[in-house]
Coordinates of C-alpha atoms in Angstrom, one line a residue:
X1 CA -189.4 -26.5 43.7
X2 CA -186.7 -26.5 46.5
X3 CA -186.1 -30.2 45.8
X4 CA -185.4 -30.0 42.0
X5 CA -183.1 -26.8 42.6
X6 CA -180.9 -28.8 45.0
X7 CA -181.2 -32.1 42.8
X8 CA -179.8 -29.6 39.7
X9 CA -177.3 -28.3 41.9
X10 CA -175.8 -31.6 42.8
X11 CA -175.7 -32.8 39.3
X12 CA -174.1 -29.9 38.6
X13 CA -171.6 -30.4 41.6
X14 CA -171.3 -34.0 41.0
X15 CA -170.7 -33.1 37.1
X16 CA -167.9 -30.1 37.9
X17 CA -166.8 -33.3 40.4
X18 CA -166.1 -35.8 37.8
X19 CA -164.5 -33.4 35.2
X20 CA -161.8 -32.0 37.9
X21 CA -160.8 -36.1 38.4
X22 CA -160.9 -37.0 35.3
X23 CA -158.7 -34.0 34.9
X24 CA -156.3 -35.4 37.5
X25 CA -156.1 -38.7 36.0
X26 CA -155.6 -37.5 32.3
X27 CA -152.5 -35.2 33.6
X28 CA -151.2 -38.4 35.9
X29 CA -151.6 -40.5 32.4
X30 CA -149.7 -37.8 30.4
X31 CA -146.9 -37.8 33.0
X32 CA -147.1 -41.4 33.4
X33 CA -146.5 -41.7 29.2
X34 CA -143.6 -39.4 29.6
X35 CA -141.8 -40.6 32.4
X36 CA -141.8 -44.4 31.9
X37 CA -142.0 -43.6 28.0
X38 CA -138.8 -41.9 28.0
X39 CA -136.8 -44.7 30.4
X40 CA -138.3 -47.2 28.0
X41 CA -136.4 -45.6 25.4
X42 CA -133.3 -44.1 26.8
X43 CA -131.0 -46.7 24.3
X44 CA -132.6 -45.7 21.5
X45 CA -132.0 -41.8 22.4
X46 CA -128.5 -43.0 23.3
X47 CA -128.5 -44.5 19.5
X48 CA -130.1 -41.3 18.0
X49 CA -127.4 -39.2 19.7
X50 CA -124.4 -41.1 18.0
X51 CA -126.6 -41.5 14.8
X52 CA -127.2 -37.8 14.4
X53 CA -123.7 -37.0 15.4
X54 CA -122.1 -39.3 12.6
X55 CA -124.6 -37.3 10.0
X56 CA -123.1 -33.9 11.5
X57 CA -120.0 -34.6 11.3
X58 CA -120.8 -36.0 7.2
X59 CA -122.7 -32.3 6.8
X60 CA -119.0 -31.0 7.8
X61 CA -117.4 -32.5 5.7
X62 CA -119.8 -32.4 2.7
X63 CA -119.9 -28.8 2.9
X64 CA -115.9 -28.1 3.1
X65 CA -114.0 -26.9 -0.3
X66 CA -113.8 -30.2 -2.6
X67 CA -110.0 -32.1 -2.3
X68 CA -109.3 -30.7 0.6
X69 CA -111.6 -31.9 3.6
X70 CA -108.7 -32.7 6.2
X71 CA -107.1 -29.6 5.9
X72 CA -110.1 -27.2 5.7
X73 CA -111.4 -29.1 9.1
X74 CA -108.7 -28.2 10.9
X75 CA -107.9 -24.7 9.7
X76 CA -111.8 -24.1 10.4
X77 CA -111.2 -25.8 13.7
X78 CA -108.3 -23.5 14.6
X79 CA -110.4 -20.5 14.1
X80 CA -108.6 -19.2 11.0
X81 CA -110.3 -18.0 7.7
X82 CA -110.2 -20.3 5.3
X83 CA -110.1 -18.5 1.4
X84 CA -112.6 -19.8 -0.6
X85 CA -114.6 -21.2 2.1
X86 CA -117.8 -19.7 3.5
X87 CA -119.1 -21.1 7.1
X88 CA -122.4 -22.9 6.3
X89 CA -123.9 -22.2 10.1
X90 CA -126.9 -24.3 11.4
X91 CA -128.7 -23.6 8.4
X92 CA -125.9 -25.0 6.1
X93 CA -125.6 -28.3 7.6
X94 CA -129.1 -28.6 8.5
X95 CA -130.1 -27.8 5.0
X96 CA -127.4 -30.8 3.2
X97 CA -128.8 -33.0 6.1
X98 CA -132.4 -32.6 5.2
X99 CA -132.3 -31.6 1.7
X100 CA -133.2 -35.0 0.0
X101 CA -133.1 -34.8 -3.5
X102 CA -134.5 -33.3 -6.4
X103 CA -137.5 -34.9 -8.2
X104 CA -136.4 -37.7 -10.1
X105 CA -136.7 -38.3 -13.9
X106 CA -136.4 -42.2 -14.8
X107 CA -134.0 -42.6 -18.0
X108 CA -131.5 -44.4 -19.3
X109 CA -128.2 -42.3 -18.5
X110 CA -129.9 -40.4 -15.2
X111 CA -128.1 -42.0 -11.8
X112 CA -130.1 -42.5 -9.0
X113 CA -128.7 -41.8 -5.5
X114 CA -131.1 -42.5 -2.2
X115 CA -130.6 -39.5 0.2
X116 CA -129.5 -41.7 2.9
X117 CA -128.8 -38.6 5.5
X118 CA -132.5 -37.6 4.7
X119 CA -134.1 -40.9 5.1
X120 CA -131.9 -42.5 8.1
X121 CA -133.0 -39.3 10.1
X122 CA -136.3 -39.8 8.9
X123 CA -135.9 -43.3 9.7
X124 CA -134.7 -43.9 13.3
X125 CA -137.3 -41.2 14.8
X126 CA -139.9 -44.0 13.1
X127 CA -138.2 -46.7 15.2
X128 CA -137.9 -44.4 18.2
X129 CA -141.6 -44.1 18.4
X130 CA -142.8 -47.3 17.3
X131 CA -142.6 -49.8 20.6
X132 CA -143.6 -47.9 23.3
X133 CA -147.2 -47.5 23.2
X134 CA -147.7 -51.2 21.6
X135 CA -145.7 -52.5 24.6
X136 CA -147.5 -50.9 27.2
X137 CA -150.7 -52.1 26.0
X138 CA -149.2 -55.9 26.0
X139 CA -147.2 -55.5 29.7
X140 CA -150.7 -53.5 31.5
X141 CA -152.6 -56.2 29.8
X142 CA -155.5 -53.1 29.5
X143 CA -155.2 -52.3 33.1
X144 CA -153.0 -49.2 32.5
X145 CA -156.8 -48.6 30.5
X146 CA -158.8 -49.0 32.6
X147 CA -157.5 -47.4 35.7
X148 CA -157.1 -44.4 33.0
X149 CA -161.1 -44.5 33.4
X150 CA -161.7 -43.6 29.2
X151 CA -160.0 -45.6 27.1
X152 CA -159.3 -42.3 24.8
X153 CA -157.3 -40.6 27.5
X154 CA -154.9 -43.6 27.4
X155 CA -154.7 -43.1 23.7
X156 CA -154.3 -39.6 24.5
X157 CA -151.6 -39.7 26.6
X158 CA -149.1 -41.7 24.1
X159 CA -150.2 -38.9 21.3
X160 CA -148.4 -36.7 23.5
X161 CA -145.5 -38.5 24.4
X162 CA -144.9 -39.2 20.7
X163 CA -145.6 -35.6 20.4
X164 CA -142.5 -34.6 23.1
X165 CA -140.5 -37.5 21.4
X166 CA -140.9 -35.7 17.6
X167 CA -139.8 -32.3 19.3
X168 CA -137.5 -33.6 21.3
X169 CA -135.5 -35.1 17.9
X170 CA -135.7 -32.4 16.2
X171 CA -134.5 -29.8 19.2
X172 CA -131.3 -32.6 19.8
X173 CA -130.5 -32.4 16.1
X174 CA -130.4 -28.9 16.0
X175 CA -128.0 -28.5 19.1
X176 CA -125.9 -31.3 17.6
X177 CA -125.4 -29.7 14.5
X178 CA -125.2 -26.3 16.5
X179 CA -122.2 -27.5 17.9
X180 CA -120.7 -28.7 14.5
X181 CA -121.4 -25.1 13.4
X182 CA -119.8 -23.2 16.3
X183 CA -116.4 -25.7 15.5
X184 CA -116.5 -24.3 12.3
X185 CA -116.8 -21.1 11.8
X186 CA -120.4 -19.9 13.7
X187 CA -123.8 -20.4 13.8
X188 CA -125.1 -17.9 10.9
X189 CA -124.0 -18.7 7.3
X190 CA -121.4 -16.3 6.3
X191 CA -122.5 -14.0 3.7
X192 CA -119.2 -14.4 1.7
X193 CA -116.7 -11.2 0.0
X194 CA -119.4 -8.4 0.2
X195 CA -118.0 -5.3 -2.2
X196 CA -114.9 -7.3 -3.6
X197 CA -114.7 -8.8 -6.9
X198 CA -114.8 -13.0 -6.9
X199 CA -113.0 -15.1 -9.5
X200 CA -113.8 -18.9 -9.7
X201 CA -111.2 -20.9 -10.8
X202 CA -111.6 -24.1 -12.2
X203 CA -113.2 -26.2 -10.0
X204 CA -115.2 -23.2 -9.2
X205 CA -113.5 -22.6 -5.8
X206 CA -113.0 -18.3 -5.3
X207 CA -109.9 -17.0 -5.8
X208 CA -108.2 -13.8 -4.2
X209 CA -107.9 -10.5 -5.6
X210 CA -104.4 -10.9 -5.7
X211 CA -104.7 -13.9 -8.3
X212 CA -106.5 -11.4 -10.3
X213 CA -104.2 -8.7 -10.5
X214 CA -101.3 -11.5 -11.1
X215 CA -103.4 -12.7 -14.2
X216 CA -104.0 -9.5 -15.4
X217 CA -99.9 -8.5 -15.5
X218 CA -99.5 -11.8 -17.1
X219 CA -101.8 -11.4 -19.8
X220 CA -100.5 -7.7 -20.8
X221 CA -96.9 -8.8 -20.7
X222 CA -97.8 -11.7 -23.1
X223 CA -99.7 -9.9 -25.3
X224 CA -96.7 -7.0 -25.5
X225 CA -94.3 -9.6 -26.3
X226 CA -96.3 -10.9 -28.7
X227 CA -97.1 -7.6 -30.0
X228 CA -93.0 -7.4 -30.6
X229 CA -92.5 -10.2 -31.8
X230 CA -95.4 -9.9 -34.4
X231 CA -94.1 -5.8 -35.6
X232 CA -90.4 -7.6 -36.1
X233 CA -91.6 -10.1 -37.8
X234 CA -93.1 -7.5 -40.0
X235 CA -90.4 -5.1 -40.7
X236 CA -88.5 -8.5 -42.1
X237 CA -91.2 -9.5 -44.3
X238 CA -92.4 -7.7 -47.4
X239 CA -95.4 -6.0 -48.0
X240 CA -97.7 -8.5 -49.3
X241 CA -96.8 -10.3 -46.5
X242 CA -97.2 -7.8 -44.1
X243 CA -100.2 -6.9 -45.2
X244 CA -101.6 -11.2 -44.4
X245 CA -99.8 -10.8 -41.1
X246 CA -101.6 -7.7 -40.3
X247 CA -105.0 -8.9 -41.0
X248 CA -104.6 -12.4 -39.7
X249 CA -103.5 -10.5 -36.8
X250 CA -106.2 -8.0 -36.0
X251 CA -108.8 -10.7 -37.0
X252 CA -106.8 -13.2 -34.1
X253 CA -106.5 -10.5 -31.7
X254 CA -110.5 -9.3 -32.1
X255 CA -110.9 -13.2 -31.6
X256 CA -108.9 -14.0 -28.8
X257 CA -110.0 -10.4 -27.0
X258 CA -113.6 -11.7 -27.2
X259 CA -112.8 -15.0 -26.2
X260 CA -111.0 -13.3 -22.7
X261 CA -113.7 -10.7 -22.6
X262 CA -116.3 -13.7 -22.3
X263 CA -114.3 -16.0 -19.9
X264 CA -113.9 -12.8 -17.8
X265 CA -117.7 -11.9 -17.5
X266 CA -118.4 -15.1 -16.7
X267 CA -115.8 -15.8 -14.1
X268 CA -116.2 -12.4 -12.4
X269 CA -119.2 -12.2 -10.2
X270 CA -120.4 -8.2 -10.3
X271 CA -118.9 -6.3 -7.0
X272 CA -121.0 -5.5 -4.1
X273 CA -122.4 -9.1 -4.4
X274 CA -123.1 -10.8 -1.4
X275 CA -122.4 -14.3 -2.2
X276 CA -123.2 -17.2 1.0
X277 CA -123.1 -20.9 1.4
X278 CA -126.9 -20.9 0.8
X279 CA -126.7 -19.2 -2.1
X280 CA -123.2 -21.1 -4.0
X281 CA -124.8 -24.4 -3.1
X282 CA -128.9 -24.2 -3.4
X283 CA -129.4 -20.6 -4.9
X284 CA -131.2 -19.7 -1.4
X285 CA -130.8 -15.7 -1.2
X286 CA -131.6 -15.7 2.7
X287 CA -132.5 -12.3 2.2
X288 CA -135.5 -12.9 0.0
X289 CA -137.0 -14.8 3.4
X290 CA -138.1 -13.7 6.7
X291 CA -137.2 -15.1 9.9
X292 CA -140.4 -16.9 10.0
X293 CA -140.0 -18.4 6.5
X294 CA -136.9 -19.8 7.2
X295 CA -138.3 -21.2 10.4
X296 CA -141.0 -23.2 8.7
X297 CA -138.6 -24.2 5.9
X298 CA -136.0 -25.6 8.3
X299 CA -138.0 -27.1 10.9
X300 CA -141.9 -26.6 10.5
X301 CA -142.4 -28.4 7.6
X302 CA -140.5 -31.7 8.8
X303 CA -141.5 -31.5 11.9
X304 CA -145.4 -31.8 10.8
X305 CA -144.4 -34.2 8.6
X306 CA -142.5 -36.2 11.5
X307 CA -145.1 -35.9 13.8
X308 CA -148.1 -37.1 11.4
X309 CA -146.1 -40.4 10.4
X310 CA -145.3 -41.4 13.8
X311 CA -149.3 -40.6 14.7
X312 CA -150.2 -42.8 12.1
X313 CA -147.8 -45.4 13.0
X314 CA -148.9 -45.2 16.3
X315 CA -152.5 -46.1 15.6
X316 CA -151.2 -49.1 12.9
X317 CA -148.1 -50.2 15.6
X318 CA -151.5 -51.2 18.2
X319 CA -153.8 -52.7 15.6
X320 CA -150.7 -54.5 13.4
X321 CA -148.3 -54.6 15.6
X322 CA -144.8 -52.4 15.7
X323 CA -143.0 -54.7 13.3
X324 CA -145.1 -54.5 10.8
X325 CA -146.3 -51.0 11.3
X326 CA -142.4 -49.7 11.0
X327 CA -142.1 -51.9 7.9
X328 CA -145.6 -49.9 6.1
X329 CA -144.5 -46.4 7.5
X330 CA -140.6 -46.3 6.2
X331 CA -142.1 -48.2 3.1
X332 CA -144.5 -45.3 2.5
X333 CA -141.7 -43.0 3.6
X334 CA -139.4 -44.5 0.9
X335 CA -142.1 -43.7 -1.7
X336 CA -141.4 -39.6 -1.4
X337 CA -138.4 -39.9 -3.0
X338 CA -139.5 -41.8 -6.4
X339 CA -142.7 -39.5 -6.6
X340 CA -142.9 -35.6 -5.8
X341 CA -146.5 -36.0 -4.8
X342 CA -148.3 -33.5 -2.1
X343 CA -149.9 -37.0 -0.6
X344 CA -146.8 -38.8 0.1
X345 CA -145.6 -36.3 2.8
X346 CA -141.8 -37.3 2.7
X347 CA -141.6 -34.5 -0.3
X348 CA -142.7 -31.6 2.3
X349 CA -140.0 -32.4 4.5
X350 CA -137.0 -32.6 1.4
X351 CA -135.6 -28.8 1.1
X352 CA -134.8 -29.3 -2.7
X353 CA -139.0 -30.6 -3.1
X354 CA -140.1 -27.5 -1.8
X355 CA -142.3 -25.0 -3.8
X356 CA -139.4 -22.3 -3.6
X357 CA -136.5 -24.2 -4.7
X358 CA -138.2 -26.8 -7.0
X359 CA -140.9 -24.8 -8.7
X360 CA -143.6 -27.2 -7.7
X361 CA -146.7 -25.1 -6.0
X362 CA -148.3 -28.1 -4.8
X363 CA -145.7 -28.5 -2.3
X364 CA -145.8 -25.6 -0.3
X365 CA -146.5 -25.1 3.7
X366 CA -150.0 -24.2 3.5
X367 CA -151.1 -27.5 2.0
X368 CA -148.2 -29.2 4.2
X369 CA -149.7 -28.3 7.2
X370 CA -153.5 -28.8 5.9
X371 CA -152.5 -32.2 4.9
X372 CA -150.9 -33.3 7.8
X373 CA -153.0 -32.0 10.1
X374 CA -156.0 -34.1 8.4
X375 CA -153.8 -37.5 8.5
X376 CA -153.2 -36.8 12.3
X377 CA -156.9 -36.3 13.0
X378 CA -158.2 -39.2 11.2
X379 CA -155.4 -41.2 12.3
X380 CA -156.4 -40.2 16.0
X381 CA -159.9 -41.1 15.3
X382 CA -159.4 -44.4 13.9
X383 CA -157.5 -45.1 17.1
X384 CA -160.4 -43.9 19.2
X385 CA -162.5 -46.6 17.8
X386 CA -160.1 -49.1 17.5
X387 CA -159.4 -48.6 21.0
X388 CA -163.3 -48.2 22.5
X389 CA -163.6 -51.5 20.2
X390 CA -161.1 -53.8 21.7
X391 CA -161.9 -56.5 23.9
X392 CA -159.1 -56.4 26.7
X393 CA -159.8 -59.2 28.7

């Protein structure tokens, strides 16, 4: 009885044994993936720096007034108020940069512009990820696996750095276009001219108050001159006449009165109105959405989407090769913006595809993060067995 207690005990011991090293060795891999991973790729981050500041600087200027870019920039840069502008923040810019494009309708007069922003961020994290993890496998020549001791902790390990990598993108695109917003006016989106009344002129740019009260005086001193000229005309006339004048008058006054009471209800947005960025541009009321909403809107949603392509481009980029694998991924990628389908994931990470702006409920978080989370499992387990199949030597 003594014996098989103590042979229990060292299984047991011998068991707890194992699991600490193979602990050890799985956090060593991990660190091993990040290290060397990251001073594999340090160009490429170099590249994605100057690639997501050129699409900053575009978000600037895409979101200044119309006509007048230059100036705007540097009146904004200045730290003066610009009329008629409203600071997009971090939200604005992030939001032109990642809004893609509505679903698209093939006909014969429709025009069909590729949200390049969108895609080319998309894009270059895909080629960021793709070489590492195909490269080690071909420099180690499998020993990097089997010193790892299971080959699904070495497959582990590179889920995690391209895990990092994903977050690590997204976190330097959002201090680079940070710093864009902070330039320009802040971080938050300006709510716009709360409790004042807003006219839009013609290219549907504000205007003052003071362009309001000037149009106004002009209107009333033309329509008194009128009026005199129309009652000395009269007294000159005779009364048949001045009984046509009269009537085509009131009937051209009622006319043109309804004709100014239209153009102003249209132009004049109701007071107390908080008008935004957001809201001029996209119709986004940020108040209708928590701080949470907004986060998985922003960020959540692309970054799931981010991080199950490059997963599944992991598993293709060891079995296919990274060439071929980049070529499948951005093709599949490219697909999202023909078809507003909940299985081609590109349409969870456009703004403008989303269920709250587009209408379409099959593209909402909840299935975003079901689906995604299904495509990085399976992808994961393909690459188990691809990888416990694989004849290294």
């Amino acid at each position: 009885m003594r014996d098989r207690k103590d042979g229990k005990n060292r299984k047991g011991r011998n068991s707890r044994t194992k699991k600490h090293f193979a602990g050890i060795r799985l956090g060593r891999l991990v660190w091993y993936d990040l290290s060397y991973g990251y001073r594999s790729t340090r160009l490429k981050w170099l590249g994605a720096a100057l690639v997501q500041a050129y699409f900053a600087v575009m978000a600037v200027q895409g979101c200044s007034m119309p006509g007048a870019s230059g100036e705007v920039l540097g009146m904004q840069a200045a730290g003066e108020q610009v009329p008629g502008v409203q600071a997009p923040g971090v939200l604005g810019y992030l939001g032109f940069l990642l809004q893609g494009m509505p679903e698209y309708f093939l006909s014969e007069t429709g025009k069909f512009e590729l949200p390049v922003p969108w895609l080319m961020l998309q894009g270059y994290l895909l080629f960021l990820t793709v070489s590492y993890p195909a490269g080690d496998l071909a420099r180690s020549g499998g020993q990097a696996i089997v010193r790892a001791g299971r080959r699904r902790d070495w497959l582990f390990g590179k889920a995690v750095w391209v895990g990092c990598t994903v977050a690590g993108y997204y976190l330097l695109l959002t201090a680079t276009v940070a710093v864009c917003a902070l330039a320009t006016g802040g971080l938050a989106p300006e709510s716009g001219n709360a409790g004042g009344l807003r006219i839009e002129g013609e290219a549907g740019c504000p205007a003052t108050e003071g362009l309001t009260d000037k149009s106004m005086a002009a209107g009333s001193a033309s329509t008194e001159s009128l009026a005199g000229e129309s009652m000395a005309i009269e007294s000159t006339s005779t009364e048949s006449l001045a009984d046509e004048s009269m009537a085509a008058e009131s009937t051209s006054t009622e006319s043109l009165a309804g004709e100014n009471m239209a153009a102003g209800s249209a132009s004049i947005k109701s007071p107390g109105r908080s008008q935004g960025f957001l809201t001029d541009r996209y119709g986004i009321d940020l108040a209708e959405l928590g701080g949470w909403e907004i986060f998985l809107r922003w960020w959540g949603q692309p970054v799931l989407v981010s991080l199950a392509l490059c997963l599944a481009q992991l598993v293709a980029s060891l079995a296919l090769g990274p060439a071929l694998s980049l070529f499948l991924t951005l093709g599949y990628l490219t697909a999202s913006v023909f078809w507003a389908s909940p299985w081609l994931f590109g349409n969870f990470s456009m703004l403008l595809r989303q269920d709250f702006l587009s209408g379409i409920p099959e593209i909402c978080f909840q299935n975003c993060l079901f689906l995604c989370a299904a495509w990085s499992v399976g992808a994961l387990a393909l690459g188990a067995v691809w990888i416990g199949r694989k004849d290294l030597f």
